[in-house]
Coordinates of N, CA, C and O in Angstrom, one line a residue:
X1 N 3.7 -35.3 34.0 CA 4.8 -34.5 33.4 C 4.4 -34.2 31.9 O 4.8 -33.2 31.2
X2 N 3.7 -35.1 31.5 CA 3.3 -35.2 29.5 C 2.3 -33.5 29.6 O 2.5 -32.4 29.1
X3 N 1.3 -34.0 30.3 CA 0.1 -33.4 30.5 C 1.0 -31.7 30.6 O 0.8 -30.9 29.8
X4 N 1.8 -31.5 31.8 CA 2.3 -30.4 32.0 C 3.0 -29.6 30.4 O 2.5 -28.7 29.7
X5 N 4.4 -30.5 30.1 CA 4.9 -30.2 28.8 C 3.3 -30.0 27.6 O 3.5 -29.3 26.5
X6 N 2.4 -30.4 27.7 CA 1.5 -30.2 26.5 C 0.9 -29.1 26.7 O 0.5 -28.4 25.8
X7 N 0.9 -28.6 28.3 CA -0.2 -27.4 28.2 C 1.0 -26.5 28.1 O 0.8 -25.8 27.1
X8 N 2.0 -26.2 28.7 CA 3.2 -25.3 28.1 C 2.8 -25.2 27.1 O 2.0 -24.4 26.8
X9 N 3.3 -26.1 26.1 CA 3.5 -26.0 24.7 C 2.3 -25.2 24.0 O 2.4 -24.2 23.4
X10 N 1.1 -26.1 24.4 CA -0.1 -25.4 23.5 C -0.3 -23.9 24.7 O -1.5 -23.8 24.4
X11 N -0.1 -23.0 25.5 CA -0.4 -21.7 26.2 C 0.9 -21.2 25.1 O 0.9 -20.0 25.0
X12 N 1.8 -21.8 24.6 CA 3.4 -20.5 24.2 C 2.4 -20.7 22.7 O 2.0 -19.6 22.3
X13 N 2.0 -21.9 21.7 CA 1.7 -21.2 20.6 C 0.1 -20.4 20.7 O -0.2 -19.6 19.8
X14 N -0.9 -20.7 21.7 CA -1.8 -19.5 21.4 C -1.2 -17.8 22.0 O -1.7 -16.8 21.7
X15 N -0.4 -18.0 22.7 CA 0.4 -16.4 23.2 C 1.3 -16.2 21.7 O 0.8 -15.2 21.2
X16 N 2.1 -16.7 20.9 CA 2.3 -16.5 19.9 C 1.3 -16.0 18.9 O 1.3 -14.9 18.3
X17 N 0.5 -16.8 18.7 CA -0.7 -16.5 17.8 C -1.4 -14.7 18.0 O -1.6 -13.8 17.2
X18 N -1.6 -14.8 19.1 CA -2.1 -13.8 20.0 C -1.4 -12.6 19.6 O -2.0 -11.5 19.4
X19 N -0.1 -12.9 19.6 CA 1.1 -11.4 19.8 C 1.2 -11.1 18.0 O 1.5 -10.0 17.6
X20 N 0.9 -11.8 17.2 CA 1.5 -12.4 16.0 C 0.0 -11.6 15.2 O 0.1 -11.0 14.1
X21 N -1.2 -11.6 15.9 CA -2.8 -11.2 15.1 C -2.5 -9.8 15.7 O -2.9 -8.9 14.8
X22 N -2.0 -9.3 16.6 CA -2.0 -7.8 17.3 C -1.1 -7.1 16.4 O -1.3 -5.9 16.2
X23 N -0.1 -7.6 15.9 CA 1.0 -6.9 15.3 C 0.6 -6.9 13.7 O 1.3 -6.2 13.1
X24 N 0.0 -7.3 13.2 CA -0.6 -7.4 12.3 C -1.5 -6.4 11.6 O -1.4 -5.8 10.6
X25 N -2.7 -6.2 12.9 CA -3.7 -5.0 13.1 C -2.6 -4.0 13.2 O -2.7 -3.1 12.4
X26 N -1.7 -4.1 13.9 CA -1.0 -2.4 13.8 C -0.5 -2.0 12.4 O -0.6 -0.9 12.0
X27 N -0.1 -3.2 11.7 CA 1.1 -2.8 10.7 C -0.4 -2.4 9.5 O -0.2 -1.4 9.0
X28 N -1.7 -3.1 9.2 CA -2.6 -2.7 8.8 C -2.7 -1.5 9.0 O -2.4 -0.8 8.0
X29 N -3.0 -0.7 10.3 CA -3.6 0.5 10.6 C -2.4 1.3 10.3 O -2.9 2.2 9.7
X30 N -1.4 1.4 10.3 CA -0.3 1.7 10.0 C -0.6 2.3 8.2 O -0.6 3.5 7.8
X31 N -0.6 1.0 7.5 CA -0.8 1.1 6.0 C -1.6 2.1 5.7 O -1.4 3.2 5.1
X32 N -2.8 1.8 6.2 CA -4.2 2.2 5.7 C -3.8 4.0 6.0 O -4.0 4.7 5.0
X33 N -3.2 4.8 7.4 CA -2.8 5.9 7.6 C -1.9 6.5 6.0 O -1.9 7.5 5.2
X34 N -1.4 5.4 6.2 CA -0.4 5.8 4.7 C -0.9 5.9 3.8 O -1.0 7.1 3.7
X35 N -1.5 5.4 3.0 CA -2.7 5.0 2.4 C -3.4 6.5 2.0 O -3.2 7.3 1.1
X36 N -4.3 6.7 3.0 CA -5.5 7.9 3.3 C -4.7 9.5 3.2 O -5.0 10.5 2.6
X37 N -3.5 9.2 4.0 CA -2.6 10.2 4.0 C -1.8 10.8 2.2 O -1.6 11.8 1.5
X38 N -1.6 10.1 2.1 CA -1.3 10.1 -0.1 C -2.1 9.9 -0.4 O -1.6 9.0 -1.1
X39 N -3.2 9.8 -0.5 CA -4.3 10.3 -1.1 C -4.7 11.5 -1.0 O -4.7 12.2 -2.0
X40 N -5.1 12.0 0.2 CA -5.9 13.4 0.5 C -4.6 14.5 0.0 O -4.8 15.6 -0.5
X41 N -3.6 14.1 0.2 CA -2.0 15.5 -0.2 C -2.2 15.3 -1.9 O -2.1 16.3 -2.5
X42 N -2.4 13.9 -2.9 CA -2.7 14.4 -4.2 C -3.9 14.9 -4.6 O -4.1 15.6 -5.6
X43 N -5.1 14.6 -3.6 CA -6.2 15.5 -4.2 C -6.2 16.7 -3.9 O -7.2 17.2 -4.3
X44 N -5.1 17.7 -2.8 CA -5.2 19.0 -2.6 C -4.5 19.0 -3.8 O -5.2 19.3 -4.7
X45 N -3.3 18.8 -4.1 CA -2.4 18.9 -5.8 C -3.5 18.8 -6.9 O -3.9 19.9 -7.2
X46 N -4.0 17.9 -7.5 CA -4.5 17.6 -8.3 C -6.1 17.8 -8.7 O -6.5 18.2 -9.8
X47 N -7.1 17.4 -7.3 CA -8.1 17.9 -7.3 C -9.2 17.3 -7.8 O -10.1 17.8 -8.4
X48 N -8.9 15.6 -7.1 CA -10.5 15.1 -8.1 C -11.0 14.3 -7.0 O -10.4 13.8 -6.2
X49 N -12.3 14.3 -7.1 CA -13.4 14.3 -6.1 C -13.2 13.2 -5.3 O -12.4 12.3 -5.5
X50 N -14.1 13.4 -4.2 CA -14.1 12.2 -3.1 C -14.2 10.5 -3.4 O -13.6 9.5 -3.0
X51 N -15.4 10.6 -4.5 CA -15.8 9.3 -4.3 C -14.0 8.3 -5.6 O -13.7 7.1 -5.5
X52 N -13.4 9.2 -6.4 CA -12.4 8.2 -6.8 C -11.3 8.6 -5.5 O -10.4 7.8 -5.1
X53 N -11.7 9.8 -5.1 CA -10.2 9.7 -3.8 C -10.6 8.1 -2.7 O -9.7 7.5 -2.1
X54 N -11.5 8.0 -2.7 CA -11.7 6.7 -1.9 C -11.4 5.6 -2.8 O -10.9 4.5 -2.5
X55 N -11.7 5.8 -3.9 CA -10.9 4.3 -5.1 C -9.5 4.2 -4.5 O -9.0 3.2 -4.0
X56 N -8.9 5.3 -4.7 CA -7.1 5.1 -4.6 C -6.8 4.9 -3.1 O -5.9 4.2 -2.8
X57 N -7.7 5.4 -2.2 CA -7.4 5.2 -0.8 C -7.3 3.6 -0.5 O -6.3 3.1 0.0
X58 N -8.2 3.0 -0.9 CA -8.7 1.4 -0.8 C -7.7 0.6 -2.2 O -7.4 -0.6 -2.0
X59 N -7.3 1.4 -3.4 CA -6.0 0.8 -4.2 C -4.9 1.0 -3.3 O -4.0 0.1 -3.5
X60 N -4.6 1.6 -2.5 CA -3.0 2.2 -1.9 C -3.0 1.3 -1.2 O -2.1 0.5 -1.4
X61 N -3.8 1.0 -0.4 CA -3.9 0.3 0.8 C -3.6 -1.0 0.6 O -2.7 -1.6 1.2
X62 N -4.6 -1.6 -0.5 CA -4.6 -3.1 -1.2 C -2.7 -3.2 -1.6 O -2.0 -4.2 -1.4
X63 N -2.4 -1.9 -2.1 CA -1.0 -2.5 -2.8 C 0.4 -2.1 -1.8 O 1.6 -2.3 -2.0
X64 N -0.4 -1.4 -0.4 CA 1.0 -1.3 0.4 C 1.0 -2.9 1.3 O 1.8 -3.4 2.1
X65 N -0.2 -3.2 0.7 CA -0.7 -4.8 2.5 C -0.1 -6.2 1.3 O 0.2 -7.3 1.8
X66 N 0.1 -6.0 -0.1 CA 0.3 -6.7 -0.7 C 1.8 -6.6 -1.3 O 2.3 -7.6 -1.8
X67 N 2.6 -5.6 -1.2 CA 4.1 -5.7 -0.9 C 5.0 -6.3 0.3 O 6.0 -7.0 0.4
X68 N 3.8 -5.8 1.3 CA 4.0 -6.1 2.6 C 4.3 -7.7 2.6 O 5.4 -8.3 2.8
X69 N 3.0 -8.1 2.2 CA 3.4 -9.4 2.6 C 4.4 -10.0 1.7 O 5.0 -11.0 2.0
X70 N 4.6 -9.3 0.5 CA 5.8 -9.9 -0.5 C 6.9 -9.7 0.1 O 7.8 -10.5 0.1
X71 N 7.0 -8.7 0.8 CA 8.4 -8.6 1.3 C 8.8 -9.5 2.9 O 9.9 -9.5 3.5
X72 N 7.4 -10.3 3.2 CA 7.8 -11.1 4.4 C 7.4 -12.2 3.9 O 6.7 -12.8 4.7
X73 N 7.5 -13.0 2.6 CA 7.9 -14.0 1.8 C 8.9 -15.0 2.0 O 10.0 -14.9 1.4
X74 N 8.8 -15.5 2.4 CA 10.6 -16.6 2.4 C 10.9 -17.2 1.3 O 12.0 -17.1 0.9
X75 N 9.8 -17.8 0.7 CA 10.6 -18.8 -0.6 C 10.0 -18.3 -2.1 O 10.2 -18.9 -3.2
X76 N 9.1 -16.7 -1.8 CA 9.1 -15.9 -2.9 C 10.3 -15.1 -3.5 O 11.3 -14.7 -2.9
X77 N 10.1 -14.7 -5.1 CA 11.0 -13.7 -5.6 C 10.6 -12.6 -5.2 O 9.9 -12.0 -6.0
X78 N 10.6 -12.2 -4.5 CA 10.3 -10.6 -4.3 C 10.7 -9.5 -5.1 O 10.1 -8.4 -5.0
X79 N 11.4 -9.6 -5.6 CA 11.5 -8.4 -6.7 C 10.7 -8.3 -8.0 O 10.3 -7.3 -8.6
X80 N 10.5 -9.7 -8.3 CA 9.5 -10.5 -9.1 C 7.8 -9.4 -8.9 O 7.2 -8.5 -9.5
X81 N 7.7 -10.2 -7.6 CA 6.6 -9.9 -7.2 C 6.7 -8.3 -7.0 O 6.1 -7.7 -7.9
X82 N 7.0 -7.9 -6.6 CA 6.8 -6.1 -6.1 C 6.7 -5.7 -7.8 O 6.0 -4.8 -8.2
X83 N 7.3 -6.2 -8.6 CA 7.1 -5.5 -9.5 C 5.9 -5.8 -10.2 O 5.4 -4.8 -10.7
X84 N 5.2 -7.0 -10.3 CA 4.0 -7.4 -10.5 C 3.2 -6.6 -9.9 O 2.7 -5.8 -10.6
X85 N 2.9 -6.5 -9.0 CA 2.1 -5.5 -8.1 C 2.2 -4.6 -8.8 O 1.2 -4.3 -9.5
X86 N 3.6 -3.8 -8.9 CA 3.7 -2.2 -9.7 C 3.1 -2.0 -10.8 O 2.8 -0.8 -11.0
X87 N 2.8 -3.2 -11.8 CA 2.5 -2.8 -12.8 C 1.1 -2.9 -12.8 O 0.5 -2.2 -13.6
X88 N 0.1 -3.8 -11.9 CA -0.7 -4.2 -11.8 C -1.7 -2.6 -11.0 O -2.9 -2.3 -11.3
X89 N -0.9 -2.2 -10.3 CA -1.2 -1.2 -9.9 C -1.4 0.4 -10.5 O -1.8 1.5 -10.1
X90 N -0.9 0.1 -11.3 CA -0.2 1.3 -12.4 C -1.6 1.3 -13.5 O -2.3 2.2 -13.8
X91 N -1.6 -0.3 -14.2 CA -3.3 -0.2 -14.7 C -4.3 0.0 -14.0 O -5.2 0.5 -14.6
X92 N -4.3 -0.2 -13.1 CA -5.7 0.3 -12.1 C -5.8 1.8 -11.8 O -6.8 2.5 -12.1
X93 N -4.5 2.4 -11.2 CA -4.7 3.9 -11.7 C -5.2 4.1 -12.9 O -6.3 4.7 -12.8
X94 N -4.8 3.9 -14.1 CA -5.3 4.1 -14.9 C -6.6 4.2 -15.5 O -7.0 4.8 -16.5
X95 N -7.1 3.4 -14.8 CA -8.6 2.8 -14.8 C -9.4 3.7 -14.4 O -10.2 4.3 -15.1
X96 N -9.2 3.9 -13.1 CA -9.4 5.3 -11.8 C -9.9 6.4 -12.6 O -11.0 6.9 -12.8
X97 N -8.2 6.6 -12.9 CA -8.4 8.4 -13.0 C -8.3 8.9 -15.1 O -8.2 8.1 -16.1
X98 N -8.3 10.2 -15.0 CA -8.4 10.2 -16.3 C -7.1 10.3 -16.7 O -6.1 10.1 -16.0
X99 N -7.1 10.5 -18.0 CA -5.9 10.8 -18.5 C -4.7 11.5 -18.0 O -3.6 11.0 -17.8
X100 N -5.3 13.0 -18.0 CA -4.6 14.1 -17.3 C -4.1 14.2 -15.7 O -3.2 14.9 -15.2
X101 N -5.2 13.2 -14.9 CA -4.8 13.1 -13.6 C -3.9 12.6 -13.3 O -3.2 13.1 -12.4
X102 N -3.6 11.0 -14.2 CA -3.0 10.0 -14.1 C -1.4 10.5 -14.4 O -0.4 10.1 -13.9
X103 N -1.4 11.2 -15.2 CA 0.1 11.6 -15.5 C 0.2 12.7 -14.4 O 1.3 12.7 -13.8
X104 N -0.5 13.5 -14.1 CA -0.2 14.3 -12.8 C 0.4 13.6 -11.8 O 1.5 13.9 -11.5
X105 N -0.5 12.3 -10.9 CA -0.3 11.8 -9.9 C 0.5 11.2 -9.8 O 0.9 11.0 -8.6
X106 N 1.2 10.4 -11.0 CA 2.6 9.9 -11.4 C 3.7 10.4 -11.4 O 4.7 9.9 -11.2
X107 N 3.4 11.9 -11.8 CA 4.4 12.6 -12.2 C 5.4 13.1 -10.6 O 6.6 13.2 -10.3
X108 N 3.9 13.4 -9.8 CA 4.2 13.7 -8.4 C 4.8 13.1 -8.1 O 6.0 13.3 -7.9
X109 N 4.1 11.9 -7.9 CA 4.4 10.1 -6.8 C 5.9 9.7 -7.3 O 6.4 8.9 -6.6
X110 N 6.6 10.2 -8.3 CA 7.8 9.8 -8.9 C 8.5 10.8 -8.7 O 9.6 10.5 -9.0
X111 N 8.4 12.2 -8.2 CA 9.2 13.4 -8.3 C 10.2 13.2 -9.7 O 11.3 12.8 -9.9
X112 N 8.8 13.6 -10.7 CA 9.5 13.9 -12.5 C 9.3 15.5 -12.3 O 10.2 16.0 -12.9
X113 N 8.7 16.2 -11.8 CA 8.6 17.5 -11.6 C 9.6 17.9 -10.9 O 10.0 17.3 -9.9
X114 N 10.0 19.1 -11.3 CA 11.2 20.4 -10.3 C 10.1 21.3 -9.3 O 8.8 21.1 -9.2
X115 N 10.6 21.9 -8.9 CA 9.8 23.3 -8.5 C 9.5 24.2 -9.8 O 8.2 24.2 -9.8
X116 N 10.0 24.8 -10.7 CA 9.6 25.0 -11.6 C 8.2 24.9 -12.5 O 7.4 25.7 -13.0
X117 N 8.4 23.3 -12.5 CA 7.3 22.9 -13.6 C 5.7 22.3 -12.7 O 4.8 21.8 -13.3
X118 N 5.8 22.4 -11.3 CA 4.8 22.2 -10.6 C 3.6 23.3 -10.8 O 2.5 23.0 -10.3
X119 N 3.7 24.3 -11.4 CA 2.7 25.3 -11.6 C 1.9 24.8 -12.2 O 0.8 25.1 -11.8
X120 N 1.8 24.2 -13.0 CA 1.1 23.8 -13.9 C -0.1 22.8 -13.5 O -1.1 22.5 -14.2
X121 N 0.3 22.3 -12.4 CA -0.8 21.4 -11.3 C -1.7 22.5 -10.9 O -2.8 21.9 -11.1
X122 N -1.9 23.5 -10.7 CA -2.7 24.0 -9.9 C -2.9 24.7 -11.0 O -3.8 25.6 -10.9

């Protein structure tokens, strides 16, 4: 009966484990879409080359898998943290792109622009 209850027990947590690594990979591949996807729509707006569009692709990604996990935190501040990230992320753009880009892609990514004053991107 021990032997039975032990192998139950250890088959429910590697089927847990199992379901728990699969769901993971999706919510990754998931990000990373997101990720790739805002990137390539600011560089038709904006217009700066491949090799930093792959910087931001691999920053987006780093800071959507890194909220992610702040927001499935239990005994973190999460608002704390998300905003750590935000700012952390915000210098790194900065790092990236130039000057003029950086207030572009901000400008977007925050909708500070109307219809009006979007001309001026292109």
């Amino acid at each position: 009966m021990k032997k039975v209850t032990f192998l139950m027990s250890a088959f429910i947590m590697i089927a847990a484990t199992a379901w728990a690594q699969q769901q993971t990979g999706i919510i990754n591949g998931v990000l990373q879409k997101s990720a790739e996807d805002k990137v390539v729509k600011m560089q038709e707006l904006i217009g700066f080359d491949d090799s930093t569009a792959k910087r931001l692709s691999e920053l987006e990604f780093k800071f959507l898998l890194n909220v992610q996990k702040a927001e499935n935190c239990w005994l973190c501040n999460k608002k704390k943290r998300i905003e750590k990230l935000q700012s952390q992320r915000e210098l790194n753009l900065q790092k990236i792109l130039p000057r003029d880009e950086y207030i572009k892609y901000h400008s977007t990514e925050n909708n500070l622009l109307n219809e009006n004053n979007r001309i001026w991107l292109q």
